[in-house]
Coordinates of C-alpha atoms and ligand atoms in Angstrom, one line a residue:
X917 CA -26.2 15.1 -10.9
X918 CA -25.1 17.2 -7.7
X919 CA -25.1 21.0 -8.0
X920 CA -21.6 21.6 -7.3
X921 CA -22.5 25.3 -5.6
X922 CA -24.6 22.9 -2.9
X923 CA -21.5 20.6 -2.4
X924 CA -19.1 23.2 -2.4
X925 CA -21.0 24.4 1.0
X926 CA -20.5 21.2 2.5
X927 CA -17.6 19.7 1.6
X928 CA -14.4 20.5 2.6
X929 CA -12.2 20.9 -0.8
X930 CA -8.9 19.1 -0.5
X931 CA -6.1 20.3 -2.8
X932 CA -3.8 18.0 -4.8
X933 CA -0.8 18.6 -6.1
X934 CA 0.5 16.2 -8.8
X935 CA 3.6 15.1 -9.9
X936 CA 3.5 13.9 -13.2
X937 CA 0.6 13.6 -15.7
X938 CA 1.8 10.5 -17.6
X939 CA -0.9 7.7 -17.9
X940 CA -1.6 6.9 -14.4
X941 CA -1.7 10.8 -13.7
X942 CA -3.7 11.7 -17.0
X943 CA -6.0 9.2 -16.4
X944 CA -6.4 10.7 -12.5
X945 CA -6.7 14.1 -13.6
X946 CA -9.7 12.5 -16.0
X947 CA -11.7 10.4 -13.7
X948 CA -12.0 14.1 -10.8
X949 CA -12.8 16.3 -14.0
X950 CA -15.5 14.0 -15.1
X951 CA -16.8 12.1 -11.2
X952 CA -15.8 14.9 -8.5
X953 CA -19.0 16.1 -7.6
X954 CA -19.8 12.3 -7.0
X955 CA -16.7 11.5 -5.1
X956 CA -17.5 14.5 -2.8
X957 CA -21.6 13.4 -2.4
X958 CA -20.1 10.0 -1.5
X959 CA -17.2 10.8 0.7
X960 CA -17.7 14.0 2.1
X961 CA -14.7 15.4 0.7
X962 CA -14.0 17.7 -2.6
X963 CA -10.6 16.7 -4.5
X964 CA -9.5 19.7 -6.6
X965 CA -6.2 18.8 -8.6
X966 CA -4.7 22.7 -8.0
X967 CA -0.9 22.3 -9.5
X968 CA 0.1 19.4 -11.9
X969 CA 4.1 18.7 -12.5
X970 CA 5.5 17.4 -15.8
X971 CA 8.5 17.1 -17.2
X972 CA 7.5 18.6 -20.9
X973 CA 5.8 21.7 -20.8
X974 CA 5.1 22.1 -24.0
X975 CA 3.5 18.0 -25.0
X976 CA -0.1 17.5 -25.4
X977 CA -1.7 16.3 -23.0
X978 CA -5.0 13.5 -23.0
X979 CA -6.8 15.6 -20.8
X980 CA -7.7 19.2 -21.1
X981 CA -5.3 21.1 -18.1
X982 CA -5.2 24.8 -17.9
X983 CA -2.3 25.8 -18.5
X984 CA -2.0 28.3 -15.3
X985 CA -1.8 24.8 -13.2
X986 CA 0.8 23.4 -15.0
X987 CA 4.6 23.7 -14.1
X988 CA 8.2 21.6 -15.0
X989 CA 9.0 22.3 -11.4
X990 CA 7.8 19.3 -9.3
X991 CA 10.0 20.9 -6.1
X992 CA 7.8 24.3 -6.1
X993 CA 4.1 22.0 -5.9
X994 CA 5.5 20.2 -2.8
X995 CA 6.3 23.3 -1.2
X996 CA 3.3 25.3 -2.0
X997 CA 1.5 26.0 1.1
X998 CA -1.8 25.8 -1.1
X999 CA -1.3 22.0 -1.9
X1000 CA -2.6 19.6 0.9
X1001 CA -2.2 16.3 -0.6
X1002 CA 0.8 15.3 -2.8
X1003 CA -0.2 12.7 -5.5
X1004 CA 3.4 11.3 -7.2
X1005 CA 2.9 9.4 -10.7
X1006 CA 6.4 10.3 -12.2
X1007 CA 8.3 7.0 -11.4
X1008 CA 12.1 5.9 -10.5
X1009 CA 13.7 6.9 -7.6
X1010 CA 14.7 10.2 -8.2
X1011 CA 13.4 12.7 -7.8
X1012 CA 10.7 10.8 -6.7
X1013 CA 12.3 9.9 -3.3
X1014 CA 13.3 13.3 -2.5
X1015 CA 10.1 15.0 -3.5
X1016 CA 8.1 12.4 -1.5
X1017 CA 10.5 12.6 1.3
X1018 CA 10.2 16.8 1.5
X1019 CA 6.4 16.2 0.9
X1020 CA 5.6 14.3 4.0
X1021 CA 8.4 16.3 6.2
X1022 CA 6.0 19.1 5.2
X1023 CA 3.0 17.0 6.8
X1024 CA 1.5 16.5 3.8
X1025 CA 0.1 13.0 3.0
X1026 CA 1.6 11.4 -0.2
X1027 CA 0.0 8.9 -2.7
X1028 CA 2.2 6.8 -5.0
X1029 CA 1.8 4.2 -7.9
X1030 CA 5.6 4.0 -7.9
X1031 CA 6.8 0.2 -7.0
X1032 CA 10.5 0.8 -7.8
X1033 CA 10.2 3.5 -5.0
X1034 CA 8.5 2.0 -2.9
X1035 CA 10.4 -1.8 -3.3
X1036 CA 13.8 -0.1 -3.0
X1037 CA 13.8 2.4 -0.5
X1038 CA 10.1 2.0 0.9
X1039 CA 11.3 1.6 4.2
X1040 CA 13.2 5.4 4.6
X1041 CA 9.9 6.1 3.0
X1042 CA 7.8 5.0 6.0
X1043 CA 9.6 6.1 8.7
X1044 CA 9.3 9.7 7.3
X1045 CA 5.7 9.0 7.0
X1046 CA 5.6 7.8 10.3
X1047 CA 7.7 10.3 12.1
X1048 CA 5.5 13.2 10.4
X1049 CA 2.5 11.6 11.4
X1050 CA 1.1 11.2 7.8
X1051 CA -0.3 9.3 5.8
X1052 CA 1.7 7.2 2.5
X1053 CA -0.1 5.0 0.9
X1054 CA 0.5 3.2 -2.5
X1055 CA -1.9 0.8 -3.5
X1056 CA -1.4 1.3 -7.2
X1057 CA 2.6 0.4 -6.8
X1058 CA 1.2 -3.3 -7.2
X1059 CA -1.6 -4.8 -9.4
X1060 CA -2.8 -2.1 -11.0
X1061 CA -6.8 -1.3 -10.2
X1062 CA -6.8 -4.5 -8.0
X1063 CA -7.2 -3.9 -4.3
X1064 CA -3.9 -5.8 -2.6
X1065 CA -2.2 -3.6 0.0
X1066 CA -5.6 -1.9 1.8
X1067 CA -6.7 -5.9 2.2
X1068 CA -3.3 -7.0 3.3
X1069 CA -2.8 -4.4 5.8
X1070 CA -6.4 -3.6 7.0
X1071 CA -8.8 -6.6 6.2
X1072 CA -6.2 -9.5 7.2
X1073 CA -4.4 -7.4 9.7
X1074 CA -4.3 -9.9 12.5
X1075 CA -4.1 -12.9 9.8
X1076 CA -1.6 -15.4 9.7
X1077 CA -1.0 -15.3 6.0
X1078 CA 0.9 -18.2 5.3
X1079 CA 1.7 -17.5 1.5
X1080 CA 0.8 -15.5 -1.2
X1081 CA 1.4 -16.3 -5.0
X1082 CA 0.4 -13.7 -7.7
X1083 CA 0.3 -13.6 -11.2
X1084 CA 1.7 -9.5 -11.4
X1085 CA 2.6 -8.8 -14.4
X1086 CA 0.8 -8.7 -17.4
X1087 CA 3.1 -8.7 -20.4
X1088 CA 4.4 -11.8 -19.6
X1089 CA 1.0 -13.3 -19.0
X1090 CA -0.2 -12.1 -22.0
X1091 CA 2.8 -13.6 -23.7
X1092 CA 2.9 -17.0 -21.9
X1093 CA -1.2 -17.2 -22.8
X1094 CA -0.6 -16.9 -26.7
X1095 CA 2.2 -19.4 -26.3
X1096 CA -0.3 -21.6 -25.0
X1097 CA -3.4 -20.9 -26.8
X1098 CA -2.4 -20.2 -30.4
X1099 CA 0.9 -22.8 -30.0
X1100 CA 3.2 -19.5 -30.6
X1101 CA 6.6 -19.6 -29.9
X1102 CA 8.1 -16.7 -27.0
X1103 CA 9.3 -14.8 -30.3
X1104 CA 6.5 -14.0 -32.0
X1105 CA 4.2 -13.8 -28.6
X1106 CA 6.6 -11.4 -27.3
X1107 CA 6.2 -9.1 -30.8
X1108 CA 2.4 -9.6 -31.0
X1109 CA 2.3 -8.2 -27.2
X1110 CA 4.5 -5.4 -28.2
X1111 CA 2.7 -4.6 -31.4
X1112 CA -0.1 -4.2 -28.5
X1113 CA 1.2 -2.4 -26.6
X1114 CA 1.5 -4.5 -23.7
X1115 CA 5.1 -5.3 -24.0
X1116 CA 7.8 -2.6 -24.2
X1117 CA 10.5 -1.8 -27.0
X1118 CA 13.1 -3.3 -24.7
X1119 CA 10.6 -5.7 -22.6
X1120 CA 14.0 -6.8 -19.9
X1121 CA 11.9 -5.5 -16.9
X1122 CA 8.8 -7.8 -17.5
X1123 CA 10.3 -10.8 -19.2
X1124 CA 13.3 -11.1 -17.1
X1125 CA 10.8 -10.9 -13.7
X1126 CA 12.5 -7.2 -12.6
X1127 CA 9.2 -5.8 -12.5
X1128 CA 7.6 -8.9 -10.8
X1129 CA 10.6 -9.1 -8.3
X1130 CA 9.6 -5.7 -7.0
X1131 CA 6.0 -6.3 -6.6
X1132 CA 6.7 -9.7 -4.5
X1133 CA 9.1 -7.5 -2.6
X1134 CA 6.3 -5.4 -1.3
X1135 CA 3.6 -8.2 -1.3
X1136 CA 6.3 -9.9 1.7
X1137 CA 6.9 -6.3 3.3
X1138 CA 3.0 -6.3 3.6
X1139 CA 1.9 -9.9 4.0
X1140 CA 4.7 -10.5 6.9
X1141 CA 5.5 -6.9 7.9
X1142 CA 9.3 -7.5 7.1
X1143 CA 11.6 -5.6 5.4
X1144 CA 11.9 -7.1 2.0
X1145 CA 13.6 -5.2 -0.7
X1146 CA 13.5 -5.7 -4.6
X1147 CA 17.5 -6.9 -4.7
X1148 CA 16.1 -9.8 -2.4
X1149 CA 13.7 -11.5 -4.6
X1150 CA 15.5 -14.5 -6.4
X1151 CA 14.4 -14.1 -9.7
X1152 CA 14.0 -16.0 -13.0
X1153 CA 12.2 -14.8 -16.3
X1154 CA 10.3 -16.4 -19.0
X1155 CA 12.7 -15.8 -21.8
X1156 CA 13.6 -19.3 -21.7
X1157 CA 10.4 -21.3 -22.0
X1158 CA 10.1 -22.7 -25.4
X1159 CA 6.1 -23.4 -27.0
X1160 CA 7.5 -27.2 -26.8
X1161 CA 7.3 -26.6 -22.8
X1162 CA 4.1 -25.1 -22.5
X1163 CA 2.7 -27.9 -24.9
X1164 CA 4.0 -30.6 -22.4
X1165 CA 2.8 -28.4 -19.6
X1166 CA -0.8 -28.8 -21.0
X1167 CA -0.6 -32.5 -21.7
X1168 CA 0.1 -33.1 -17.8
X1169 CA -2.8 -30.6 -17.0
X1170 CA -0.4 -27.4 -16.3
X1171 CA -0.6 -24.1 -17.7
X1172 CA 3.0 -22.2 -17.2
X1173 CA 2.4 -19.0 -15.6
X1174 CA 5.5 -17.0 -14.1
X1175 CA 4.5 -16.6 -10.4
X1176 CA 5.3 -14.6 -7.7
X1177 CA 5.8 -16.5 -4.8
X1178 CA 5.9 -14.5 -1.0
X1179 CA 6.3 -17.5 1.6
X1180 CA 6.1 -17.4 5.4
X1181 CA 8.5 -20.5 6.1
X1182 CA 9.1 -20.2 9.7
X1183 CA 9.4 -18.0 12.7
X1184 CA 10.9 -14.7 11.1
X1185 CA 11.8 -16.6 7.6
X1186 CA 10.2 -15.7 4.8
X1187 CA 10.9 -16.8 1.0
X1188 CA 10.4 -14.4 -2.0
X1189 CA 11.1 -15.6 -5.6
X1190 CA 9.9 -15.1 -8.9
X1191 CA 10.2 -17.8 -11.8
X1192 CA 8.0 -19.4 -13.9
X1193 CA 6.5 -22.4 -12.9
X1194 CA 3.7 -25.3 -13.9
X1195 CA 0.5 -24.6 -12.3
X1196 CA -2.2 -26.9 -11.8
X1197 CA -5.4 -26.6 -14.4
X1198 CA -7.6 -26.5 -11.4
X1199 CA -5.9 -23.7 -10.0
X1200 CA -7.6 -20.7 -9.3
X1201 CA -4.2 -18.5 -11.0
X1202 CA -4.5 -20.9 -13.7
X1203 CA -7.1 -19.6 -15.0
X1204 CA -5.7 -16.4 -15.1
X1205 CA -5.4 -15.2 -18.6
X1206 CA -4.1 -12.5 -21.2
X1207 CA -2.7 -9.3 -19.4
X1208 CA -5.3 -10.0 -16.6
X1209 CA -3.5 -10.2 -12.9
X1210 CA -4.3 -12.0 -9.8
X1211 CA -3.2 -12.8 -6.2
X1212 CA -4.2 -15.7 -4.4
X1213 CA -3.4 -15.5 -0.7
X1214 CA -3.3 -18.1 1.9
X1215 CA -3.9 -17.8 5.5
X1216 CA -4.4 -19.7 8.5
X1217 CA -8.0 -18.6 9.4
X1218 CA -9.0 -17.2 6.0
X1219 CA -8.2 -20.2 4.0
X1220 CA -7.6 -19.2 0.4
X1221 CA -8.9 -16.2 -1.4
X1222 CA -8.0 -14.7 -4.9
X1223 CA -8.1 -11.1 -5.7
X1224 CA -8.3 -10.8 -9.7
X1225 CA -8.6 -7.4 -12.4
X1226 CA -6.3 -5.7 -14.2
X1227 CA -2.9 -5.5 -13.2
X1228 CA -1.8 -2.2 -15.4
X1229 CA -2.8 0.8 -17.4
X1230 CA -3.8 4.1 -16.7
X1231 CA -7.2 4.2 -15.5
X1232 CA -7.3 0.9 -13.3
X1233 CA -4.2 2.5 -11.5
X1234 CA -5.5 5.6 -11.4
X1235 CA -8.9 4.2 -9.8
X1236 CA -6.4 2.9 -7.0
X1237 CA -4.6 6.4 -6.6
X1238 CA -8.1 7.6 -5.8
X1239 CA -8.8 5.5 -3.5
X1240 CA -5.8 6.2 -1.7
X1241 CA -6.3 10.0 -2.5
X1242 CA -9.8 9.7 -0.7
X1243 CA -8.6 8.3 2.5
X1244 CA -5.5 10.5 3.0
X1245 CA -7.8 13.5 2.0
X1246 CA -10.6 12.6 4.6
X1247 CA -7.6 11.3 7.8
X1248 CA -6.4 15.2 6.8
X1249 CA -9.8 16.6 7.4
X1250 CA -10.2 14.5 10.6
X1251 CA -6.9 15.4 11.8
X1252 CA -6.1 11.6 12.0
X1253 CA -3.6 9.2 10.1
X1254 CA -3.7 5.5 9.5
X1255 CA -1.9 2.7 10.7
X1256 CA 1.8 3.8 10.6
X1257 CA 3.9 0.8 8.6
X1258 CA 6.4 -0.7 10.5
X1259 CA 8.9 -3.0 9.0
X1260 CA 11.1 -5.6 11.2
X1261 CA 14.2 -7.3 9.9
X1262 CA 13.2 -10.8 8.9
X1263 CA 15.9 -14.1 7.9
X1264 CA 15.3 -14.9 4.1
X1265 CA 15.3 -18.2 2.9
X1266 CA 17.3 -19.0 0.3
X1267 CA 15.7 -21.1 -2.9
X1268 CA 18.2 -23.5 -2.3
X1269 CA 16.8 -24.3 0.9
X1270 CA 12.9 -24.6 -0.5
X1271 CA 11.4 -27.7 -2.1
X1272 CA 9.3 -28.3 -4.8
X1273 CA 8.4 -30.7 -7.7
X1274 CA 10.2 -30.3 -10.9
X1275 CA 9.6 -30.3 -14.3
X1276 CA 12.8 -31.3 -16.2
X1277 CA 13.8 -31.2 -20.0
X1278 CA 16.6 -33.4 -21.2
X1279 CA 18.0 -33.9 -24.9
X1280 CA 19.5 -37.5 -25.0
X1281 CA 21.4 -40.0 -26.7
X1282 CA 18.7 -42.7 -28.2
X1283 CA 21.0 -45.9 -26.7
X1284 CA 20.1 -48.9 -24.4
X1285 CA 21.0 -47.8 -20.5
X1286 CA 20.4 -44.1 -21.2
X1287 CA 17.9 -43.8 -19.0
X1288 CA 19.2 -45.9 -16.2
X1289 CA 22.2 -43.8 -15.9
X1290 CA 20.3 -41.0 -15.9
X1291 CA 17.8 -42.0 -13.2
X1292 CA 20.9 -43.3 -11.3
X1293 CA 21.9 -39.5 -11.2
X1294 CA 18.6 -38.5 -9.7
X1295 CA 18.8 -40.8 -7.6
X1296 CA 22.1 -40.1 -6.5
X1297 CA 20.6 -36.9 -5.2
X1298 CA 17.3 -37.3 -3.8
X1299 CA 15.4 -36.2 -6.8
X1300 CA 13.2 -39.4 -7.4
X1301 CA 11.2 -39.4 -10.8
X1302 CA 7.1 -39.4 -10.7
X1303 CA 6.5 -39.2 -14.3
X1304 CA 8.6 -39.6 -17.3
X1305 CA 7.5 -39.6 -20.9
X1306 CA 10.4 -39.8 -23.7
X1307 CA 9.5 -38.2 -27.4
X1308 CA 11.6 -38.7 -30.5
X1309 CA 14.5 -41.0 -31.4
X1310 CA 18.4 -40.8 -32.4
X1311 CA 20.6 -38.4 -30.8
X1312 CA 18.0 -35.6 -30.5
X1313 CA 15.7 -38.0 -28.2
X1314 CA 13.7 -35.9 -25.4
X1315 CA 12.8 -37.2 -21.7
X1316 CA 10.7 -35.0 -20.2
X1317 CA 10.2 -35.8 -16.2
X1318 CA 8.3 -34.4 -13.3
X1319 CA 9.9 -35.2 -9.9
X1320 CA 8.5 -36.0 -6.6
X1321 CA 9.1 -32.8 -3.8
X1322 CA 13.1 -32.5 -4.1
X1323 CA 15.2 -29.7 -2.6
X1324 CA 16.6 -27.0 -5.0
X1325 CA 20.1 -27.5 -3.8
X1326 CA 19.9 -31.2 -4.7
X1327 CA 18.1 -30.4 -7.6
X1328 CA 21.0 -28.0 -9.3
X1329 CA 23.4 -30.7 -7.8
X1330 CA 21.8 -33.2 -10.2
X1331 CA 21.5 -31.1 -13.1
X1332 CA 24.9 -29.8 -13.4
X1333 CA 26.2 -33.9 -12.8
X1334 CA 23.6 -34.5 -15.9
X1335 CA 24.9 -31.8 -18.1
X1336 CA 28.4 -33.6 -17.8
X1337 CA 26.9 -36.7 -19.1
X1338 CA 27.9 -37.6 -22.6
X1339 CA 24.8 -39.3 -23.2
X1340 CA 23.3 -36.1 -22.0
X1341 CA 23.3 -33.4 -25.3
X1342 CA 21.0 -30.8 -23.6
X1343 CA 19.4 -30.0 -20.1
X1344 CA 16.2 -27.8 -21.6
X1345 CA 14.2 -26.3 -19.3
X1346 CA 13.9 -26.6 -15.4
X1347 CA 9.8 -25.9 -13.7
X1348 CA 8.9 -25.8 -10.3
X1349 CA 5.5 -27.2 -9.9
X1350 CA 3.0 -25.0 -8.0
X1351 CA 1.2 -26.5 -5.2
X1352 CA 3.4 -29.5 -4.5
Ligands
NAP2637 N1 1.2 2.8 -16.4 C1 0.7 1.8 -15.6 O1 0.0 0.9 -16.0 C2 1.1 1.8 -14.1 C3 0.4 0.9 -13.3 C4 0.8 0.9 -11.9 C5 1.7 1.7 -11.4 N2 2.4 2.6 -12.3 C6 3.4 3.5 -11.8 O2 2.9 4.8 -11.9 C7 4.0 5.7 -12.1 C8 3.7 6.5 -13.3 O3 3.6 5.6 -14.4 P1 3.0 6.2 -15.8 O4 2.8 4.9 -16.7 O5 1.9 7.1 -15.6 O6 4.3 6.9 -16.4 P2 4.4 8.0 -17.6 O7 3.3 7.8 -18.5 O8 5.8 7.9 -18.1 O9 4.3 9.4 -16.8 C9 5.3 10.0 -16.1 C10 4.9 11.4 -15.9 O10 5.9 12.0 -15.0 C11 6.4 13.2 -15.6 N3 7.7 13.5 -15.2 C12 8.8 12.8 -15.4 N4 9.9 13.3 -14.8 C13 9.5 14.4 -14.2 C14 10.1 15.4 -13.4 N5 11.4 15.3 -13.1 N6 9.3 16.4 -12.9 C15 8.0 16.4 -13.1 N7 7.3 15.5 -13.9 C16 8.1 14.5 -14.4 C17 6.2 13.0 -17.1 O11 6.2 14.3 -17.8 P3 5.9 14.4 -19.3 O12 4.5 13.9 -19.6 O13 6.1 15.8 -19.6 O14 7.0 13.5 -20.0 C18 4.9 12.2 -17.2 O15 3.8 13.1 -17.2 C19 5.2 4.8 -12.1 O16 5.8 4.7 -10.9 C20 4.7 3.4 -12.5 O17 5.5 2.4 -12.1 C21 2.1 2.6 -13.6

């Protein structure tokens, strides 16, 4: 579509060097073989990948890569004077730190998908960035292909975003979607998502909310400009919500989706948790379905906005690497840099501290005054009762209640009282309710 030799005359070329060619890498390397010429029409500049790192020299790749650009030596692309734009897709924290960190100290702009990096030790990160005077930027760390940190930090710079909820991870939304569409229970949801593919072999990081955790960790950095790191994030997973929860859920006009929740609370305290919770049907995230993600933000002059796509996979997070790839490459050209990011310390709130509406699962004795004592309980601690619906007789009778706003600390208070209850034989499941 655009003779290249024309370009070429035109363009500057910018030269990438990448670390790792995994899927996010691959799929880069794909999308400039197939769509440079365009990207340099559009943009004015030419991305050539010139050295590619990965750890297995000798494993096939998806995407045709001469071999004379290939190397196991990440250290040796960072340092080659050729290279003007370090591109790191290999993941954890080392070497990725150190190889970021030698990268910029170079003054070489850095793009990263890498969330664990940039949720653990993003700050040490930054301040190299900053102190180079170049660009880091890592829009595919969180939700995948959708757009989140360039609208946080540029578009709703001077907004006062008062929360922001996202649904970030797709396995468990895939997995909480066919517990609520096809009845399925977590087991078999969680094997049909890793027969997919969407669900690992040991799926701890997405169902426990590890993965999640980090994401609302840099949504808060972002959002509030605070320093927010992954170990902060309370966190609960979905490994405990049974089909029988999700069924209830959707008779009260909830779907259960596990949320992350980044809250502005007061002054310089912010709250960051991830758990499942009960989200209205009219919700905009409640219509958020199979592996698809979303954030829904909240601000003081913007009202409410959602940003929706997909979360994962190779080619939306590569599409969000080269977006990042084609503003670092075109500040280098200028001789400019973007906003540096500066983090200040901020108080966090504890969960104990929040309030919300519950959802709350109890296993009781089928006997006259059952209930009384256990709404004199609640009572006890501030947790009054808006709806309550029992199911079943005999010992394995269920009350299933949804509280008015309570506080989490009175909240645990009255559950661990009801779990010493004789007439109490189970305390199921506990829900926050979204948008109480
Ligand atoms: N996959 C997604 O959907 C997605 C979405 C958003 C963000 N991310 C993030 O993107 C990053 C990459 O993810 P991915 O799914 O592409 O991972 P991946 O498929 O496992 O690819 C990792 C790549 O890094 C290479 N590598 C590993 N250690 C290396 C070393 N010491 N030196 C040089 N190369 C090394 C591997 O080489 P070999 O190929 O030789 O093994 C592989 O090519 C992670 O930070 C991830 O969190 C991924």
């Amino acid at each position: 579509m655009f003779p290249s030799s024309t370009l070429d005359a035109v363009q500057a070329t910018v030269k990438i060097g990448l670390l790792g060619c995994g899927h996010v890498g691959g799929a880069l390397v794909a999308i400039l073989q197939h769509d440079a010429d365009t990207i340099a029409a559009q943009t004015g500049v030419r991305l050539e990948v010139a050295r590619v790192a990965v750890r297995s020299m000798s494993k096939e790749r998806t995407v045709p890569i001469p071999a004379s650009l290939l190397t196991h030596d990440a250290a040796s692309v960072v340092a080659d004077p050729d290279i003007d734009v370090v591109v790191e897709v290999i993941g954890g924290i080392e070497p990725a730190r150190t190889l970021i960190l030698d990268a910029v100290k170079a003054g070489k702009p850095v793009v990263t998908a890498n969330k664990e990096l940039i949720a653990n030790v993003g700050q040490e990160l930054f301040d190299a960035a900053a102190e180079a005077g170049v660009d880091l930027l890592f829009e595919a760390a969180v939700g995948g292909g959708i757009p989140l940190i360039r609208p946080l930090r540029e578009s709703l710079a001077g907004e006062r975003i008062r929360r922001v909820t996202g649904i970030v991870n797709g396995t468990t939304n895939y997995i909480l979607t066919r517990m609520a569409e096809e009845g399925a229970d977590y087991a078999e949801a969680l094997a049909e998502a890793q027969q997919l593919g969407y669900a690992e072999r040991d799926p701890t990081a997405d169902v426990e909310g590890f993965d999640a955790g980090a994401k609302a960790a840099i949504l808060a950095s972002i959002a509030f400009g605070g320093r927010v790191v992954a170990g902060d994030v309370y966190r609960e997973g979905i490994s405990d919500i049974t089909a029988a929860d999700i069924a209830y859920a959707g008779r009260l006009g909830y779907v259960v989706k596990l949320v992350a929740i980044a809250e502005h609370v007061a002054d310089d305290d912010v709250a960051v948790r991830v758990h499942p919770a009960m989200v209205p049907s009219t919700h905009p995230l409640a219509s958020v379905r199979d592996s698809f993600n979303a954030v829904f933000i909240e601000g003081e002059s913007v009202g409410e906005l959602m940003l929706y796509g997909r979360g994962a996979g190779g080619m939306p997070s590569a599409s969000a690497v080269l977006g990042d790839l084609i503003d670092a490459a075109h500040n280098l050209r200028a001789g400019s840099v973007g906003r540096p990011l500066h983090l200040r310390p901020v108080h966090l709130r504890s969960i104990d501290d929040l309030s919300s509406a519950y959802y709350l699962d109890l296993e009781v004795a089928d006997r006259p005054g059952v209930l009384a004592t256990v709404a004199g309980v609640m009572g006890a601690h501030g947790v009054s009762i808006k709806s309550m619906e029992q199911e079943g007789a005999g010992s394995g009778a269920r009350i299933v209640f949804v509280t008015h706003e309570a506080r989490e600390r009175d909240v645990q208070a009255c559950i661990s009282e009801l779990r010493a209850l004789d007439v109490v034989s189970r305390v199921g499941t506990l829900l926050r309710v979204l948008g109480s």
